[in-house]
JSON list of C-alpha atoms in Angstrom, two decimals:
[
{"chain": "A", "resi": 1, "resn": "UNK", "atom": "CA", "xyz": [268.63, -78.75, -85.96]},
{"chain": "A", "resi": 2, "resn": "UNK", "atom": "CA", "xyz": [269.37, -82.47, -85.95]},
{"chain": "A", "resi": 3, "resn": "UNK", "atom": "CA", "xyz": [269.70, -82.48, -82.16]},
{"chain": "A", "resi": 4, "resn": "UNK", "atom": "CA", "xyz": [266.26, -80.92, -81.70]},
{"chain": "A", "resi": 5, "resn": "UNK", "atom": "CA", "xyz": [264.72, -83.46, -84.06]},
{"chain": "A", "resi": 6, "resn": "UNK", "atom": "CA", "xyz": [266.46, -86.35, -82.32]},
{"chain": "A", "resi": 7, "resn": "UNK", "atom": "CA", "xyz": [265.38, -85.11, -78.89]},
{"chain": "A", "resi": 8, "resn": "UNK", "atom": "CA", "xyz": [261.80, -84.80, -80.11]},
{"chain": "A", "resi": 9, "resn": "UNK", "atom": "CA", "xyz": [261.96, -88.32, -81.53]},
{"chain": "A", "resi": 10, "resn": "UNK", "atom": "CA", "xyz": [263.08, -89.74, -78.17]},
{"chain": "A", "resi": 11, "resn": "UNK", "atom": "CA", "xyz": [260.48, -87.63, -76.35]},
{"chain": "A", "resi": 12, "resn": "UNK", "atom": "CA", "xyz": [257.66, -89.06, -78.48]},
{"chain": "A", "resi": 13, "resn": "UNK", "atom": "CA", "xyz": [259.05, -92.61, -78.76]},
{"chain": "A", "resi": 14, "resn": "UNK", "atom": "CA", "xyz": [259.36, -92.77, -74.99]},
{"chain": "A", "resi": 15, "resn": "UNK", "atom": "CA", "xyz": [255.58, -92.24, -74.85]},
{"chain": "A", "resi": 16, "resn": "UNK", "atom": "CA", "xyz": [255.10, -95.45, -76.83]},
{"chain": "A", "resi": 17, "resn": "UNK", "atom": "CA", "xyz": [257.38, -97.30, -74.41]},
{"chain": "A", "resi": 18, "resn": "UNK", "atom": "CA", "xyz": [255.72, -95.64, -71.42]},
{"chain": "A", "resi": 19, "resn": "UNK", "atom": "CA", "xyz": [252.29, -96.85, -72.57]},
{"chain": "A", "resi": 20, "resn": "UNK", "atom": "CA", "xyz": [253.34, -100.34, -73.68]},
{"chain": "A", "resi": 21, "resn": "UNK", "atom": "CA", "xyz": [255.64, -101.08, -70.75]},
{"chain": "A", "resi": 22, "resn": "UNK", "atom": "CA", "xyz": [253.89, -99.08, -68.07]},
{"chain": "A", "resi": 23, "resn": "UNK", "atom": "CA", "xyz": [253.95, -102.08, -65.75]},
{"chain": "A", "resi": 24, "resn": "UNK", "atom": "CA", "xyz": [257.75, -101.65, -65.56]},
{"chain": "A", "resi": 25, "resn": "UNK", "atom": "CA", "xyz": [257.49, -98.01, -64.49]},
{"chain": "A", "resi": 26, "resn": "UNK", "atom": "CA", "xyz": [257.68, -97.31, -60.76]},
{"chain": "A", "resi": 27, "resn": "UNK", "atom": "CA", "xyz": [255.02, -94.63, -60.70]},
{"chain": "A", "resi": 28, "resn": "UNK", "atom": "CA", "xyz": [254.60, -94.38, -56.94]},
{"chain": "A", "resi": 29, "resn": "UNK", "atom": "CA", "xyz": [258.35, -93.89, -56.46]},
{"chain": "A", "resi": 30, "resn": "UNK", "atom": "CA", "xyz": [258.39, -91.23, -59.21]},
{"chain": "A", "resi": 31, "resn": "UNK", "atom": "CA", "xyz": [255.45, -89.37, -57.66]},
{"chain": "A", "resi": 32, "resn": "UNK", "atom": "CA", "xyz": [257.09, -89.48, -54.22]},
{"chain": "A", "resi": 33, "resn": "UNK", "atom": "CA", "xyz": [259.98, -87.44, -55.63]},
{"chain": "A", "resi": 34, "resn": "UNK", "atom": "CA", "xyz": [257.58, -84.64, -56.54]},
{"chain": "A", "resi": 35, "resn": "UNK", "atom": "CA", "xyz": [256.55, -82.10, -53.89]},
{"chain": "A", "resi": 36, "resn": "UNK", "atom": "CA", "xyz": [253.93, -83.53, -51.50]},
{"chain": "A", "resi": 37, "resn": "UNK", "atom": "CA", "xyz": [251.11, -81.27, -52.71]},
{"chain": "A", "resi": 38, "resn": "UNK", "atom": "CA", "xyz": [252.04, -81.40, -56.41]},
{"chain": "A", "resi": 39, "resn": "UNK", "atom": "CA", "xyz": [249.47, -82.30, -59.07]},
{"chain": "A", "resi": 40, "resn": "UNK", "atom": "CA", "xyz": [250.31, -82.43, -62.78]},
{"chain": "A", "resi": 41, "resn": "UNK", "atom": "CA", "xyz": [248.27, -79.58, -64.23]},
{"chain": "A", "resi": 42, "resn": "UNK", "atom": "CA", "xyz": [247.28, -80.94, -67.63]},
{"chain": "A", "resi": 43, "resn": "UNK", "atom": "CA", "xyz": [246.56, -84.66, -67.31]},
{"chain": "A", "resi": 44, "resn": "UNK", "atom": "CA", "xyz": [243.19, -84.24, -69.10]},
{"chain": "A", "resi": 45, "resn": "UNK", "atom": "CA", "xyz": [244.57, -83.01, -72.40]},
{"chain": "A", "resi": 46, "resn": "UNK", "atom": "CA", "xyz": [247.96, -84.70, -72.29]},
{"chain": "A", "resi": 47, "resn": "UNK", "atom": "CA", "xyz": [249.91, -81.47, -72.46]},
{"chain": "A", "resi": 48, "resn": "UNK", "atom": "CA", "xyz": [247.90, -79.67, -75.14]},
{"chain": "A", "resi": 49, "resn": "UNK", "atom": "CA", "xyz": [246.44, -77.33, -72.53]},
{"chain": "A", "resi": 50, "resn": "UNK", "atom": "CA", "xyz": [249.94, -76.44, -71.34]},
{"chain": "A", "resi": 51, "resn": "UNK", "atom": "CA", "xyz": [250.86, -75.42, -74.86]},
{"chain": "A", "resi": 52, "resn": "UNK", "atom": "CA", "xyz": [247.67, -73.37, -75.30]},
{"chain": "A", "resi": 53, "resn": "UNK", "atom": "CA", "xyz": [248.24, -71.61, -71.96]},
{"chain": "A", "resi": 54, "resn": "UNK", "atom": "CA", "xyz": [251.89, -70.84, -72.69]},
{"chain": "A", "resi": 55, "resn": "UNK", "atom": "CA", "xyz": [253.14, -73.18, -69.95]},
{"chain": "A", "resi": 56, "resn": "UNK", "atom": "CA", "xyz": [255.22, -75.39, -72.19]},
{"chain": "A", "resi": 57, "resn": "UNK", "atom": "CA", "xyz": [258.76, -74.11, -71.81]},
{"chain": "A", "resi": 58, "resn": "UNK", "atom": "CA", "xyz": [261.42, -76.74, -72.36]},
{"chain": "A", "resi": 59, "resn": "UNK", "atom": "CA", "xyz": [264.24, -74.55, -71.12]},
{"chain": "A", "resi": 60, "resn": "UNK", "atom": "CA", "xyz": [266.15, -75.97, -68.15]},
{"chain": "A", "resi": 61, "resn": "UNK", "atom": "CA", "xyz": [265.09, -74.05, -65.07]},
{"chain": "A", "resi": 62, "resn": "UNK", "atom": "CA", "xyz": [266.92, -74.19, -61.71]},
{"chain": "A", "resi": 63, "resn": "UNK", "atom": "CA", "xyz": [263.70, -73.42, -59.82]},
{"chain": "A", "resi": 64, "resn": "UNK", "atom": "CA", "xyz": [262.12, -76.46, -61.44]},
{"chain": "A", "resi": 65, "resn": "UNK", "atom": "CA", "xyz": [265.22, -78.58, -60.75]},
{"chain": "A", "resi": 66, "resn": "UNK", "atom": "CA", "xyz": [264.97, -77.91, -57.03]},
{"chain": "A", "resi": 67, "resn": "UNK", "atom": "CA", "xyz": [261.53, -79.57, -56.94]},
{"chain": "A", "resi": 68, "resn": "UNK", "atom": "CA", "xyz": [262.36, -82.42, -59.32]},
{"chain": "A", "resi": 69, "resn": "UNK", "atom": "CA", "xyz": [261.51, -81.21, -62.82]},
{"chain": "A", "resi": 70, "resn": "UNK", "atom": "CA", "xyz": [263.72, -80.35, -65.76]},
{"chain": "A", "resi": 71, "resn": "UNK", "atom": "CA", "xyz": [261.47, -77.62, -67.12]},
{"chain": "A", "resi": 72, "resn": "UNK", "atom": "CA", "xyz": [257.95, -76.21, -67.03]},
{"chain": "A", "resi": 73, "resn": "UNK", "atom": "CA", "xyz": [256.38, -78.56, -69.60]},
{"chain": "A", "resi": 74, "resn": "UNK", "atom": "CA", "xyz": [257.42, -81.55, -67.49]},
{"chain": "A", "resi": 75, "resn": "UNK", "atom": "CA", "xyz": [254.89, -80.42, -64.90]},
{"chain": "A", "resi": 76, "resn": "UNK", "atom": "CA", "xyz": [251.98, -80.83, -67.33]},
{"chain": "A", "resi": 77, "resn": "UNK", "atom": "CA", "xyz": [251.62, -84.64, -67.13]},
{"chain": "A", "resi": 78, "resn": "UNK", "atom": "CA", "xyz": [253.38, -87.61, -65.61]},
{"chain": "A", "resi": 79, "resn": "UNK", "atom": "CA", "xyz": [254.11, -88.83, -69.12]},
{"chain": "A", "resi": 80, "resn": "UNK", "atom": "CA", "xyz": [255.67, -85.50, -70.16]},
{"chain": "A", "resi": 81, "resn": "UNK", "atom": "CA", "xyz": [257.76, -85.52, -67.00]},
{"chain": "A", "resi": 82, "resn": "UNK", "atom": "CA", "xyz": [258.98, -89.00, -67.96]},
{"chain": "A", "resi": 83, "resn": "UNK", "atom": "CA", "xyz": [259.52, -87.88, -71.58]},
{"chain": "A", "resi": 84, "resn": "UNK", "atom": "CA", "xyz": [261.62, -84.93, -70.47]},
{"chain": "A", "resi": 85, "resn": "UNK", "atom": "CA", "xyz": [264.16, -87.35, -68.99]},
{"chain": "A", "resi": 86, "resn": "UNK", "atom": "CA", "xyz": [263.96, -89.79, -71.91]},
{"chain": "A", "resi": 87, "resn": "UNK", "atom": "CA", "xyz": [264.86, -87.16, -74.49]},
{"chain": "A", "resi": 88, "resn": "UNK", "atom": "CA", "xyz": [267.82, -86.04, -72.42]},
{"chain": "A", "resi": 89, "resn": "UNK", "atom": "CA", "xyz": [269.32, -89.44, -71.61]},
{"chain": "A", "resi": 90, "resn": "UNK", "atom": "CA", "xyz": [269.50, -90.22, -75.32]},
{"chain": "A", "resi": 91, "resn": "UNK", "atom": "CA", "xyz": [270.52, -86.75, -76.52]},
{"chain": "A", "resi": 92, "resn": "UNK", "atom": "CA", "xyz": [272.41, -84.87, -73.85]},
{"chain": "A", "resi": 93, "resn": "UNK", "atom": "CA", "xyz": [272.85, -81.16, -74.43]},
{"chain": "A", "resi": 94, "resn": "UNK", "atom": "CA", "xyz": [276.22, -81.22, -72.73]},
{"chain": "A", "resi": 95, "resn": "UNK", "atom": "CA", "xyz": [274.82, -80.25, -69.33]},
{"chain": "A", "resi": 96, "resn": "UNK", "atom": "CA", "xyz": [272.22, -82.85, -68.51]},
{"chain": "A", "resi": 97, "resn": "UNK", "atom": "CA", "xyz": [274.26, -85.36, -66.53]},
{"chain": "A", "resi": 98, "resn": "UNK", "atom": "CA", "xyz": [276.11, -82.56, -64.71]},
{"chain": "A", "resi": 99, "resn": "UNK", "atom": "CA", "xyz": [272.77, -80.99, -63.88]},
{"chain": "A", "resi": 100, "resn": "UNK", "atom": "CA", "xyz": [271.35, -84.24, -62.56]},
{"chain": "A", "resi": 101, "resn": "UNK", "atom": "CA", "xyz": [274.35, -84.69, -60.28]},
{"chain": "A", "resi": 102, "resn": "UNK", "atom": "CA", "xyz": [273.69, -81.25, -58.82]},
{"chain": "A", "resi": 103, "resn": "UNK", "atom": "CA", "xyz": [270.01, -81.80, -57.95]},
{"chain": "A", "resi": 104, "resn": "UNK", "atom": "CA", "xyz": [269.07, -84.80, -55.82]},
{"chain": "A", "resi": 105, "resn": "UNK", "atom": "CA", "xyz": [265.46, -85.05, -57.04]},
{"chain": "A", "resi": 106, "resn": "UNK", "atom": "CA", "xyz": [266.57, -85.08, -60.67]},
{"chain": "A", "resi": 107, "resn": "UNK", "atom": "CA", "xyz": [269.09, -87.80, -59.82]},
{"chain": "A", "resi": 108, "resn": "UNK", "atom": "CA", "xyz": [266.35, -89.92, -58.25]},
{"chain": "A", "resi": 109, "resn": "UNK", "atom": "CA", "xyz": [264.18, -89.59, -61.36]},
{"chain": "A", "resi": 110, "resn": "UNK", "atom": "CA", "xyz": [267.15, -90.40, -63.56]},
{"chain": "A", "resi": 111, "resn": "UNK", "atom": "CA", "xyz": [267.68, -93.61, -61.58]},
{"chain": "A", "resi": 112, "resn": "UNK", "atom": "CA", "xyz": [264.03, -94.56, -62.13]},
{"chain": "A", "resi": 113, "resn": "UNK", "atom": "CA", "xyz": [264.07, -93.92, -65.87]},
{"chain": "A", "resi": 114, "resn": "UNK", "atom": "CA", "xyz": [267.33, -95.83, -66.30]},
{"chain": "A", "resi": 115, "resn": "UNK", "atom": "CA", "xyz": [265.77, -98.66, -64.31]},
{"chain": "A", "resi": 116, "resn": "UNK", "atom": "CA", "xyz": [262.74, -98.56, -66.64]},
{"chain": "A", "resi": 117, "resn": "UNK", "atom": "CA", "xyz": [264.84, -98.71, -69.80]},
{"chain": "A", "resi": 118, "resn": "UNK", "atom": "CA", "xyz": [267.16, -101.40, -68.41]},
{"chain": "A", "resi": 119, "resn": "UNK", "atom": "CA", "xyz": [264.08, -103.50, -67.59]},
{"chain": "A", "resi": 120, "resn": "UNK", "atom": "CA", "xyz": [263.25, -103.40, -71.29]},
{"chain": "A", "resi": 121, "resn": "UNK", "atom": "CA", "xyz": [266.85, -104.11, -72.34]},
{"chain": "A", "resi": 122, "resn": "UNK", "atom": "CA", "xyz": [269.69, -104.67, -69.84]},
{"chain": "A", "resi": 123, "resn": "UNK", "atom": "CA", "xyz": [272.13, -102.83, -72.12]},
{"chain": "A", "resi": 124, "resn": "UNK", "atom": "CA", "xyz": [270.44, -99.55, -71.13]},
{"chain": "A", "resi": 125, "resn": "UNK", "atom": "CA", "xyz": [272.55, -98.67, -68.11]},
{"chain": "A", "resi": 126, "resn": "UNK", "atom": "CA", "xyz": [273.58, -95.27, -66.84]},
{"chain": "A", "resi": 127, "resn": "UNK", "atom": "CA", "xyz": [277.03, -95.89, -68.27]},
{"chain": "A", "resi": 128, "resn": "UNK", "atom": "CA", "xyz": [275.47, -96.68, -71.64]},
{"chain": "A", "resi": 129, "resn": "UNK", "atom": "CA", "xyz": [273.53, -93.42, -71.69]},
{"chain": "A", "resi": 130, "resn": "UNK", "atom": "CA", "xyz": [276.61, -91.44, -70.70]},
{"chain": "A", "resi": 131, "resn": "UNK", "atom": "CA", "xyz": [278.66, -93.13, -73.44]},
{"chain": "A", "resi": 132, "resn": "UNK", "atom": "CA", "xyz": [276.16, -92.43, -76.23]},
{"chain": "A", "resi": 133, "resn": "UNK", "atom": "CA", "xyz": [275.72, -88.85, -75.20]},
{"chain": "A", "resi": 134, "resn": "UNK", "atom": "CA", "xyz": [276.85, -86.98, -78.30]},
{"chain": "A", "resi": 135, "resn": "UNK", "atom": "CA", "xyz": [277.69, -83.70, -76.59]},
{"chain": "A", "resi": 136, "resn": "UNK", "atom": "CA", "xyz": [279.30, -84.75, -73.32]}
]
């Protein structure tokens, strides 16, 4: 569907921004939101290993939300964790912002990604993302 394609676009485009503007990303704050003993499980292959091992679900999962992730694939790499938020702030499925309000760790990551995007362009505020959300 168009929504899936648009989400995928924002997921991948956010990688370009993540790489080129990494200095604007507050990595240590992001990592502090994750559980203390957490290690992204697929940093070596950039997520390809997660796909090969069948650990690439992109379905929202309340168990993941409790510990600060939107879904399983977000646990593969820091970049994929970041991308999972990027795709959802630009193309909300109708539940994303409600979900983030419900889970503190997701809210903290949302604040960091909005801060990242607003550092690139000040128009990218939380209000902006909520306004452009096509399904809210």
